[in-house]
Amino acid sequence: QQANAQSSNPSGGLQPVPEDKIWAQTLTGNHFNEFWNYQFYFSNGIKVHLIFSAVNFGSLKAPVTGARVSVLFPDGELHQISREYDLNRLVQRKDDGSGRFQLQNDRDLYFQGLLPNEHEIVFKTEKNGVRYDISLSLTDIAEGVQWDEGEFLLNGNQIGLITHIPYARASGHVAVNDRRSNVTGSAYMDHTHQYRTTIQLMDSGKRFVWHQDTDNWTVVYCLTPRGGSLGNQKKRTIGYMLSKRNGEEVTLAGIERVRETTRSTAFGIRVPSVMDLELTNGETIRIVRTDDQEKFSILGELHWVARSAAKSYLGGEIIDIRGEASMLIEGGKPLQGEYNYFVVDR
């Protein structure tokens, strides 16, 4: 129960995100973890997930930046890749007006642009004979928001959660090898930063994205602390739901508890199939997985011996499970959207 008492949401209200919050916030200490999590959903059925990161694994290896990408085509063809670079090669152009965050000066792996006016994401690389060329520009970008100062408490540890892009229109191209598509659709991005590893702090994380248009969207992001069980399938959690309807002001509802009503297996991993989220406004929302589409682990590229050693050293493995889901809000119509969960497999 100690974990439950030491995990809490902020107490203030919604605030615009200060310009300097787009940059890395935690590049000190022995175990910093920082992630910029992008999700793209296109009208032709292509889905792209891209995570930029800055991580210090302690004595396991030198601090690194990274990028993880998955491209899912509508016929089920799936491509996944991870890239890593020394942290000292990170480029953050804070003062030249470009807003560029680049993993290495001579690599086309970056985001840039001053939010919410403009934003561009480029991922161009080759690995194991597979070529990736992704270039996307965002318009109609909803203003980024944070709950109070964007600082939460998780098992007694401060953790930052910021939604830089709750909704935007996205256009550009996505290519893997010779399969290239011009794309239009929507984009989402949140930013998490902490001074201990995800494996040390958490059991799981849940995201849900419903994008209808510029004036109508809902996004959910919550994290369950390690050992946060309250019994009766309930778990303490931190996080929030942001919603916009009919062009009105964005609303915030905190998430305090999650009840994993039923669980099922997706790609060999047990995850909630029906999940009830208890909100600070007294309402309960339900998220139901409807179609599991991909599994991704950064350790998945390793030979099983190396993977076992890394998992043993780190204390576990973070596994992403993604697909489609339906959200049920009391008194409202179901929202058909996208889920993006992670679980820590120990």
Short mmCIF file of N, CA and C in Angstrom, two decimals, residues 23 52 65 85 87 89-93 99-112:
data_model
loop_
_atom_site.label_atom_id
_atom_site.label_comp_id
_atom_site.label_asym_id
_atom_site.label_seq_id
_atom_site.Cartn_x
_atom_site.Cartn_y
_atom_site.Cartn_z
N TRP A 23 12.11 20.43 -25.06
CA TRP A 23 13.47 19.91 -25.03
C TRP A 23 13.63 18.85 -23.94
N PHE A 52 11.03 9.00 -29.99
CA PHE A 52 12.37 9.50 -29.75
C PHE A 52 12.65 9.34 -28.25
N THR A 65 20.73 8.37 -27.07
CA THR A 65 19.45 8.76 -27.63
C THR A 65 18.99 7.64 -28.54
N TYR A 85 22.15 6.22 -30.63
CA TYR A 85 23.33 7.06 -30.84
C TYR A 85 23.84 7.55 -29.50
N LEU A 87 24.68 9.83 -26.54
CA LEU A 87 23.96 11.02 -26.09
C LEU A 87 24.71 12.31 -26.43
N ARG A 89 26.04 13.17 -28.97
CA ARG A 89 25.83 13.60 -30.36
C ARG A 89 24.48 14.28 -30.56
N LEU A 90 23.66 14.32 -29.49
CA LEU A 90 22.34 14.93 -29.61
C LEU A 90 22.45 16.42 -29.94
N VAL A 91 21.64 16.86 -30.91
CA VAL A 91 21.58 18.26 -31.31
C VAL A 91 20.23 18.82 -30.87
N GLN A 92 20.26 19.88 -30.05
CA GLN A 92 19.05 20.60 -29.66
C GLN A 92 19.25 22.08 -30.01
N ARG A 93 18.64 22.50 -31.09
CA ARG A 93 18.82 23.88 -31.57
C ARG A 93 17.77 24.76 -30.92
N GLY A 99 13.87 25.02 -33.77
CA GLY A 99 13.26 24.07 -32.86
C GLY A 99 13.65 22.64 -33.16
N ARG A 100 14.86 22.43 -33.69
CA ARG A 100 15.24 21.09 -34.13
C ARG A 100 15.83 20.27 -33.00
N PHE A 101 15.31 19.05 -32.87
CA PHE A 101 15.81 18.01 -31.96
C PHE A 101 16.27 16.87 -32.86
N GLN A 102 17.58 16.64 -32.92
CA GLN A 102 18.16 15.72 -33.90
C GLN A 102 19.11 14.76 -33.20
N LEU A 103 18.98 13.49 -33.48
CA LEU A 103 19.76 12.50 -32.75
C LEU A 103 21.25 12.58 -33.05
N GLN A 104 21.56 12.97 -34.26
CA GLN A 104 22.96 13.14 -34.65
C GLN A 104 22.99 14.09 -35.83
N ASN A 105 23.99 14.95 -35.89
CA ASN A 105 23.99 16.04 -36.85
C ASN A 105 23.91 15.57 -38.30
N ASP A 106 24.51 14.41 -38.60
CA ASP A 106 24.54 13.94 -39.98
C ASP A 106 23.51 12.84 -40.24
N ARG A 107 22.49 12.75 -39.40
CA ARG A 107 21.44 11.74 -39.59
C ARG A 107 20.08 12.43 -39.74
N ASP A 108 19.29 11.95 -40.70
CA ASP A 108 17.94 12.49 -40.90
C ASP A 108 16.98 11.81 -39.94
N LEU A 109 17.17 12.09 -38.66
CA LEU A 109 16.34 11.54 -37.59
C LEU A 109 16.05 12.69 -36.64
N TYR A 110 14.94 13.38 -36.86
CA TYR A 110 14.70 14.58 -36.08
C TYR A 110 13.23 15.01 -36.11
N PHE A 111 12.89 15.88 -35.15
CA PHE A 111 11.68 16.69 -35.27
C PHE A 111 12.10 18.14 -35.15
N GLN A 112 11.29 19.03 -35.71
CA GLN A 112 11.62 20.44 -35.66
C GLN A 112 10.36 21.28 -35.85
#
